[in-house]
Amino acid sequence: MSETAAAPWTTTPGVTETHELSLTTQGPLYPPSEVMDADGNFVVVGMINRTTRDGAIRPEWGAAVVSPDSPLPEFGTLAPYTVVRELDTEPDGADKDIVLYTLPLPLPCNNYSMVFAPEQLPEADQVKRPSYAFHEVPIPDLRPEDGPKVTAPVTFGAWMRASGTLEVGVTSDGHCGTFGFEFSRLVPNSVYTVMSLRARDLDPAGPTRPGPLGVPNVFVTDADGNGRYHATLPNPFPDPGLPGANRIINVVVLWMSYQRSYGGAIGEFGLGGDIHAHLKLRGASFQNLRTTAAPQS
């Protein structure tokens, strides 16, 4: 970040920012989405890789149905998505009745070879599963008499009604960051989690494993889809010039299709296999927030 070259690194104690979260179905650019339709196409709300008039490939925010046979480039590079058609994102629009599905395993159109739960499932890429409608995901050990709560199809129109607000700040001592969320109209009676995206998580030269925003990172929505979440993390906004510094630059709110959380991992498979991005910020954020590590006792 350019400010480190111009001035010494100083913390920003007591500074807060408020952000409106954006609706999405996308984690990284590959797979193109963490949600599919009944035909096995990606339902993408996020960055769409398109070829411009000058022949370049640029991601632009939008919404489209994308083929799983889209060209797959090496991690860190881009190829144009094969767009089947554009999507109507209005909650009562033409696409409101699309039923949402998980991605099958192994994940299609995926170039991010990250093991998300190395202690729990180190060979996640060897697991094979079909795509399931969100309301039909086979939750482990579930019996009908146990009372599953998500029993009706989750539709695109309902997904696009959600909203969320984040207030993020730095504690008075300058050593921690606080994250407070308010949500409405998420999928009702569901387990959600919140993950952090750090500056190096998608670095082609050496990606780091995305992690929870706090542990536990869980909240459960009420019957109307409302929820709250709060976390305090140590030194989330360090000087990026320090060795090993890895700032939080985004947060992602995840619907958990298996209705469980995974401790220190965001999921066993990630990327639409068992987590599904619902809200996030559209780009790297929090550049004006600064923290330092607490003194070692």
Tab-separated table of C-alpha atoms in Angstrom:
chain	number	residue	atom	x	y	z
A	1	MET	CA	0.000	0.000	0.000
A	2	SER	CA	1.352	3.413	-0.943
A	3	GLU	CA	0.869	5.091	2.435
A	4	THR	CA	3.657	3.023	4.026
A	5	ALA	CA	6.242	4.644	1.772
A	6	ALA	CA	5.109	8.153	2.672
A	7	ALA	CA	4.789	7.999	6.438
A	8	PRO	CA	5.694	5.821	9.421
A	9	TRP	CA	3.126	3.201	10.326
A	10	THR	CA	0.785	4.461	13.035
A	11	THR	CA	-2.343	2.823	14.388
A	12	THR	CA	-5.850	4.259	14.043
A	13	PRO	CA	-7.335	3.679	17.521
A	14	GLY	CA	-11.053	4.277	17.799
A	15	VAL	CA	-11.565	4.701	14.054
A	16	THR	CA	-14.622	2.932	12.629
A	17	GLU	CA	-16.066	2.399	9.164
A	18	THR	CA	-19.523	1.284	8.072
A	19	HIS	CA	-19.996	-0.799	4.939
A	20	GLU	CA	-23.063	-2.094	3.143
A	21	LEU	CA	-22.406	-5.659	2.019
A	22	SER	CA	-23.123	-6.695	-1.568
A	23	LEU	CA	-25.172	-9.689	-2.648
A	24	THR	CA	-23.110	-12.389	-4.316
A	25	THR	CA	-22.822	-16.084	-5.131
A	26	GLN	CA	-19.072	-15.926	-5.773
A	27	GLY	CA	-15.898	-16.584	-3.821
A	28	PRO	CA	-12.777	-16.303	-5.991
A	29	LEU	CA	-13.141	-16.122	-9.781
A	30	TYR	CA	-12.817	-19.928	-10.122
A	31	PRO	CA	-15.094	-21.723	-9.768
A	32	PRO	CA	-17.125	-18.845	-11.242
A	33	SER	CA	-19.769	-19.256	-8.539
A	34	GLU	CA	-20.491	-21.183	-5.356
A	35	VAL	CA	-24.059	-21.825	-6.520
A	36	MET	CA	-25.473	-23.836	-9.449
A	37	ASP	CA	-28.859	-24.335	-11.066
A	38	ALA	CA	-30.666	-27.606	-11.812
A	39	ASP	CA	-28.909	-27.864	-15.180
A	40	GLY	CA	-25.414	-27.715	-13.656
A	41	ASN	CA	-24.669	-24.160	-14.754
A	42	PHE	CA	-23.091	-21.597	-12.456
A	43	VAL	CA	-25.434	-18.916	-11.124
A	44	VAL	CA	-23.013	-16.008	-10.911
A	45	VAL	CA	-23.557	-12.765	-9.055
A	46	GLY	CA	-20.151	-11.145	-8.839
A	47	MET	CA	-17.252	-10.518	-11.182
A	48	ILE	CA	-17.858	-11.799	-14.718
A	49	ASN	CA	-14.759	-12.392	-16.853
A	50	ARG	CA	-15.545	-10.891	-20.266
A	51	THR	CA	-13.526	-10.140	-23.397
A	52	THR	CA	-13.454	-6.411	-24.114
A	53	ARG	CA	-13.488	-4.764	-27.542
A	54	ASP	CA	-9.709	-4.421	-27.459
A	55	GLY	CA	-9.307	-8.173	-26.854
A	56	ALA	CA	-8.403	-7.935	-23.174
A	57	ILE	CA	-10.091	-10.031	-20.498
A	58	ARG	CA	-11.477	-8.039	-17.591
A	59	PRO	CA	-13.721	-8.964	-14.679
A	60	GLU	CA	-16.785	-6.722	-14.389
A	61	TRP	CA	-19.448	-6.886	-11.697
A	62	GLY	CA	-22.631	-8.405	-13.032
A	63	ALA	CA	-24.908	-11.441	-13.003
A	64	ALA	CA	-25.080	-14.305	-15.487
A	65	VAL	CA	-25.644	-18.004	-15.959
A	66	VAL	CA	-22.194	-19.407	-16.821
A	67	SER	CA	-21.344	-22.779	-18.343
A	68	PRO	CA	-19.248	-25.241	-16.301
A	69	ASP	CA	-17.357	-25.863	-19.552
A	70	SER	CA	-15.899	-22.359	-19.488
A	71	PRO	CA	-12.141	-22.261	-20.246
A	72	LEU	CA	-10.083	-22.858	-17.118
A	73	PRO	CA	-6.811	-20.905	-16.935
A	74	GLU	CA	-3.944	-21.358	-14.500
A	75	PHE	CA	-4.513	-19.978	-11.013
A	76	GLY	CA	-3.929	-16.233	-11.006
A	77	THR	CA	-4.755	-15.731	-14.688
A	78	LEU	CA	-8.046	-15.043	-16.452
A	79	ALA	CA	-10.093	-16.531	-19.255
A	80	PRO	CA	-13.503	-15.333	-20.458
A	81	TYR	CA	-16.501	-17.048	-18.945
A	82	THR	CA	-18.820	-18.850	-21.345
A	83	VAL	CA	-21.982	-16.899	-20.582
A	84	VAL	CA	-25.188	-18.814	-21.266
A	85	ARG	CA	-27.333	-15.747	-20.605
A	86	GLU	CA	-27.580	-12.696	-18.372
A	87	LEU	CA	-29.485	-12.917	-15.085
A	88	ASP	CA	-32.333	-10.754	-13.815
A	89	THR	CA	-31.290	-9.982	-10.239
A	90	GLU	CA	-34.539	-8.352	-9.133
A	91	PRO	CA	-36.043	-10.446	-6.324
A	92	ASP	CA	-39.357	-10.548	-8.197
A	93	GLY	CA	-37.785	-10.664	-11.655
A	94	ALA	CA	-37.831	-13.241	-14.415
A	95	ASP	CA	-35.262	-15.491	-12.684
A	96	LYS	CA	-36.778	-15.469	-9.212
A	97	ASP	CA	-37.828	-19.131	-9.333
A	98	ILE	CA	-34.405	-20.630	-10.115
A	99	VAL	CA	-33.765	-23.289	-7.473
A	100	LEU	CA	-30.249	-23.091	-6.039
A	101	TYR	CA	-27.866	-26.073	-5.853
A	102	THR	CA	-24.474	-26.909	-4.393
A	103	LEU	CA	-21.523	-27.629	-6.662
A	104	PRO	CA	-20.670	-31.290	-7.259
A	105	LEU	CA	-17.420	-32.791	-6.039
A	106	PRO	CA	-14.758	-32.690	-7.325
A	107	LEU	CA	-15.450	-29.021	-7.918
A	108	PRO	CA	-15.892	-28.090	-11.584
A	109	CYS	CA	-13.967	-25.267	-13.236
A	110	ASN	CA	-11.670	-24.927	-10.223
A	111	ASN	CA	-8.009	-23.892	-10.289
A	112	TYR	CA	-7.611	-23.012	-6.591
A	113	SER	CA	-5.923	-26.101	-5.177
A	114	MET	CA	-6.338	-25.132	-1.539
A	115	VAL	CA	-6.950	-27.671	1.224
A	116	PHE	CA	-9.366	-25.784	3.452
A	117	ALA	CA	-9.422	-28.243	6.363
A	118	PRO	CA	-5.981	-29.908	6.377
A	119	GLU	CA	-6.483	-31.677	9.724
A	120	GLN	CA	-10.119	-32.643	9.179
A	121	LEU	CA	-10.086	-33.674	5.509
A	122	PRO	CA	-6.643	-33.495	3.872
A	123	GLU	CA	-7.810	-35.406	0.784
A	124	ALA	CA	-10.916	-33.351	0.059
A	125	ASP	CA	-10.147	-33.344	-3.664
A	126	GLN	CA	-10.696	-37.132	-3.783
A	127	VAL	CA	-14.307	-36.985	-2.579
A	128	LYS	CA	-17.058	-37.453	-5.189
A	129	ARG	CA	-20.583	-36.138	-4.652
A	130	PRO	CA	-23.373	-34.946	-6.935
A	131	SER	CA	-24.871	-31.481	-6.922
A	132	TYR	CA	-27.747	-31.152	-4.442
A	133	ALA	CA	-30.607	-28.698	-4.235
A	134	PHE	CA	-29.952	-26.612	-1.140
A	135	HIS	CA	-32.997	-28.036	0.660
A	136	GLU	CA	-31.984	-31.618	-0.149
A	137	VAL	CA	-28.345	-31.625	0.985
A	138	PRO	CA	-27.709	-34.904	2.873
A	139	ILE	CA	-26.748	-33.528	6.279
A	140	PRO	CA	-24.622	-36.166	8.042
A	141	ASP	CA	-26.530	-38.330	10.536
A	142	LEU	CA	-29.766	-36.383	10.003
A	143	ARG	CA	-33.010	-38.275	10.669
A	144	PRO	CA	-36.426	-36.915	9.643
A	145	GLU	CA	-37.600	-37.010	13.237
A	146	ASP	CA	-34.789	-34.620	14.213
A	147	GLY	CA	-36.657	-31.762	12.562
A	148	PRO	CA	-34.669	-30.307	9.646
A	149	LYS	CA	-35.568	-26.639	9.197
A	150	VAL	CA	-34.556	-25.978	5.579
A	151	THR	CA	-37.106	-28.135	3.761
A	152	ALA	CA	-38.345	-25.906	0.920
A	153	PRO	CA	-36.352	-24.963	-2.194
A	154	VAL	CA	-34.092	-21.926	-1.809
A	155	THR	CA	-34.731	-19.745	-4.844
A	156	PHE	CA	-32.657	-17.099	-6.543
A	157	GLY	CA	-35.318	-14.479	-5.869
A	158	ALA	CA	-35.240	-15.182	-2.135
A	159	TRP	CA	-31.412	-15.181	-2.166
A	160	MET	CA	-31.415	-11.723	-3.746
A	161	ARG	CA	-33.540	-10.189	-0.988
A	162	ALA	CA	-30.790	-10.426	1.644
A	163	SER	CA	-28.885	-7.456	3.018
A	164	GLY	CA	-26.179	-6.837	5.575
A	165	THR	CA	-24.235	-4.027	7.212
A	166	LEU	CA	-20.734	-4.206	8.689
A	167	GLU	CA	-19.231	-1.812	11.213
A	168	VAL	CA	-15.488	-2.397	11.448
A	169	GLY	CA	-13.086	-0.551	13.705
A	170	VAL	CA	-9.878	-0.508	15.716
A	171	THR	CA	-9.825	-0.840	19.493
A	172	SER	CA	-8.582	2.017	21.668
A	173	ASP	CA	-5.197	0.354	22.196
A	174	GLY	CA	-4.657	-0.054	18.445
A	175	HIS	CA	-4.021	-3.808	18.696
A	176	CYS	CA	-7.358	-5.368	17.644
A	177	GLY	CA	-10.046	-4.980	15.056
A	178	THR	CA	-13.754	-5.292	15.763
A	179	PHE	CA	-16.340	-6.508	13.260
A	180	GLY	CA	-20.058	-6.110	13.925
A	181	PHE	CA	-22.709	-7.315	11.476
A	182	GLU	CA	-26.475	-6.885	11.138
A	183	PHE	CA	-28.354	-9.035	8.621
A	184	SER	CA	-31.861	-9.285	7.256
A	185	ARG	CA	-33.709	-11.578	4.843
A	186	LEU	CA	-31.019	-14.256	4.694
A	187	VAL	CA	-32.111	-17.888	4.315
A	188	PRO	CA	-34.321	-18.432	7.383
A	189	ASN	CA	-33.478	-20.857	10.197
A	190	SER	CA	-30.014	-21.536	8.810
A	191	VAL	CA	-26.427	-21.816	9.926
A	192	TYR	CA	-24.245	-19.068	8.495
A	193	THR	CA	-20.576	-18.382	9.090
A	194	VAL	CA	-18.286	-15.433	8.401
A	195	MET	CA	-14.828	-15.788	6.859
A	196	SER	CA	-11.995	-13.344	6.390
A	197	LEU	CA	-10.184	-12.825	3.127
A	198	ARG	CA	-6.603	-11.705	3.606
A	199	ALA	CA	-4.285	-9.987	1.169
A	200	ARG	CA	-2.274	-13.121	0.399
A	201	ASP	CA	-5.075	-15.692	0.326
A	202	LEU	CA	-5.300	-15.452	-3.471
A	203	ASP	CA	-1.617	-14.674	-4.149
A	204	PRO	CA	-0.537	-16.870	-7.101
A	205	ALA	CA	3.024	-16.904	-5.778
A	206	GLY	CA	1.989	-18.496	-2.487
A	207	PRO	CA	-1.651	-18.379	-1.398
A	208	THR	CA	-2.536	-18.570	2.276
A	209	ARG	CA	-5.510	-20.502	3.632
A	210	PRO	CA	-8.670	-18.394	4.118
A	211	GLY	CA	-9.879	-18.595	7.683
A	212	PRO	CA	-12.825	-17.863	9.941
A	213	LEU	CA	-13.499	-14.325	11.138
A	214	GLY	CA	-13.348	-15.396	14.768
A	215	VAL	CA	-13.828	-18.868	16.228
A	216	PRO	CA	-16.588	-19.849	16.473
A	217	ASN	CA	-17.644	-17.887	13.409
A	218	VAL	CA	-21.286	-18.972	13.490
A	219	PHE	CA	-24.657	-17.296	13.684
A	220	VAL	CA	-28.126	-18.759	13.111
A	221	THR	CA	-30.841	-16.797	11.355
A	222	ASP	CA	-34.342	-16.525	12.765
A	223	ALA	CA	-37.570	-17.392	10.968
A	224	ASP	CA	-37.397	-14.121	9.021
A	225	GLY	CA	-33.739	-14.514	8.029
A	226	ASN	CA	-32.432	-11.921	10.490
A	227	GLY	CA	-29.143	-12.330	12.340
A	228	ARG	CA	-26.204	-10.671	14.056
A	229	TYR	CA	-22.535	-11.482	14.396
A	230	HIS	CA	-19.572	-9.888	16.183
A	231	ALA	CA	-15.875	-10.735	16.339
A	232	THR	CA	-12.702	-9.165	17.681
A	233	LEU	CA	-9.440	-10.230	16.017
A	234	PRO	CA	-5.826	-9.530	16.993
A	235	ASN	CA	-3.922	-7.189	14.676
A	236	PRO	CA	-6.014	-7.677	11.513
A	237	PHE	CA	-4.632	-4.583	9.761
A	238	PRO	CA	-0.826	-4.718	10.162
A	239	ASP	CA	1.769	-2.783	8.206
A	240	PRO	CA	1.838	-4.667	4.879
A	241	GLY	CA	5.553	-4.042	4.627
A	242	LEU	CA	6.323	-6.272	7.606
A	243	PRO	CA	7.462	-9.858	7.001
A	244	GLY	CA	4.509	-12.181	7.255
A	245	ALA	CA	1.951	-9.380	7.346
A	246	ASN	CA	-1.364	-10.535	5.878
A	247	ARG	CA	-4.084	-7.926	6.283
A	248	ILE	CA	-7.787	-8.682	6.234
A	249	ILE	CA	-9.079	-7.017	3.072
A	250	ASN	CA	-12.600	-8.440	2.836
A	251	VAL	CA	-15.197	-10.471	4.698
A	252	VAL	CA	-17.580	-13.064	3.241
A	253	VAL	CA	-20.858	-14.237	4.751
A	254	LEU	CA	-21.401	-17.927	3.957
A	255	TRP	CA	-24.562	-20.014	3.914
A	256	MET	CA	-23.595	-23.482	5.175
A	257	SER	CA	-25.375	-26.132	3.124
A	258	TYR	CA	-24.538	-28.922	5.588
A	259	GLN	CA	-25.765	-26.754	8.488
A	260	ARG	CA	-22.550	-27.001	10.477
A	261	SER	CA	-19.289	-25.180	11.066
A	262	TYR	CA	-15.744	-26.496	10.922
A	263	GLY	CA	-13.775	-25.024	13.826
A	264	GLY	CA	-10.629	-23.399	12.474
A	265	ALA	CA	-11.568	-24.101	8.855
A	266	ILE	CA	-14.145	-22.333	6.704
A	267	GLY	CA	-15.345	-25.699	5.351
A	268	GLU	CA	-14.127	-29.099	4.266
A	269	PHE	CA	-14.453	-28.422	0.538
A	270	GLY	CA	-15.129	-24.691	0.258
A	271	LEU	CA	-15.991	-22.963	-3.018
A	272	GLY	CA	-19.586	-24.174	-3.290
A	273	GLY	CA	-19.016	-27.704	-2.048
A	274	ASP	CA	-20.237	-26.915	1.460
A	275	ILE	CA	-20.014	-23.119	1.752
A	276	HIS	CA	-21.852	-20.591	-0.375
A	277	ALA	CA	-20.981	-16.886	-0.429
A	278	HIS	CA	-24.087	-14.749	0.095
A	279	LEU	CA	-22.765	-11.312	1.082
A	280	LYS	CA	-19.376	-9.629	0.827
A	281	LEU	CA	-17.634	-6.393	-0.120
A	282	ARG	CA	-17.062	-5.930	-3.828
A	283	GLY	CA	-13.355	-5.237	-3.540
A	284	ALA	CA	-10.378	-4.903	-1.221
A	285	SER	CA	-11.284	-2.687	1.743
A	286	PHE	CA	-10.144	-1.374	5.135
A	287	GLN	CA	-7.065	0.391	3.681
A	288	ASN	CA	-7.445	3.268	6.157
A	289	LEU	CA	-7.466	1.028	9.241
A	290	ARG	CA	-4.165	0.248	10.968
A	291	THR	CA	-3.261	-1.993	13.865
A	292	THR	CA	-0.080	-3.268	15.522
A	293	ALA	CA	0.643	-6.456	17.412
A	294	ALA	CA	0.145	-6.347	21.159
A	295	PRO	CA	3.365	-6.428	23.235
A	296	GLN	CA	4.499	-9.893	24.181
A	297	SER	CA	4.235	-10.525	27.922
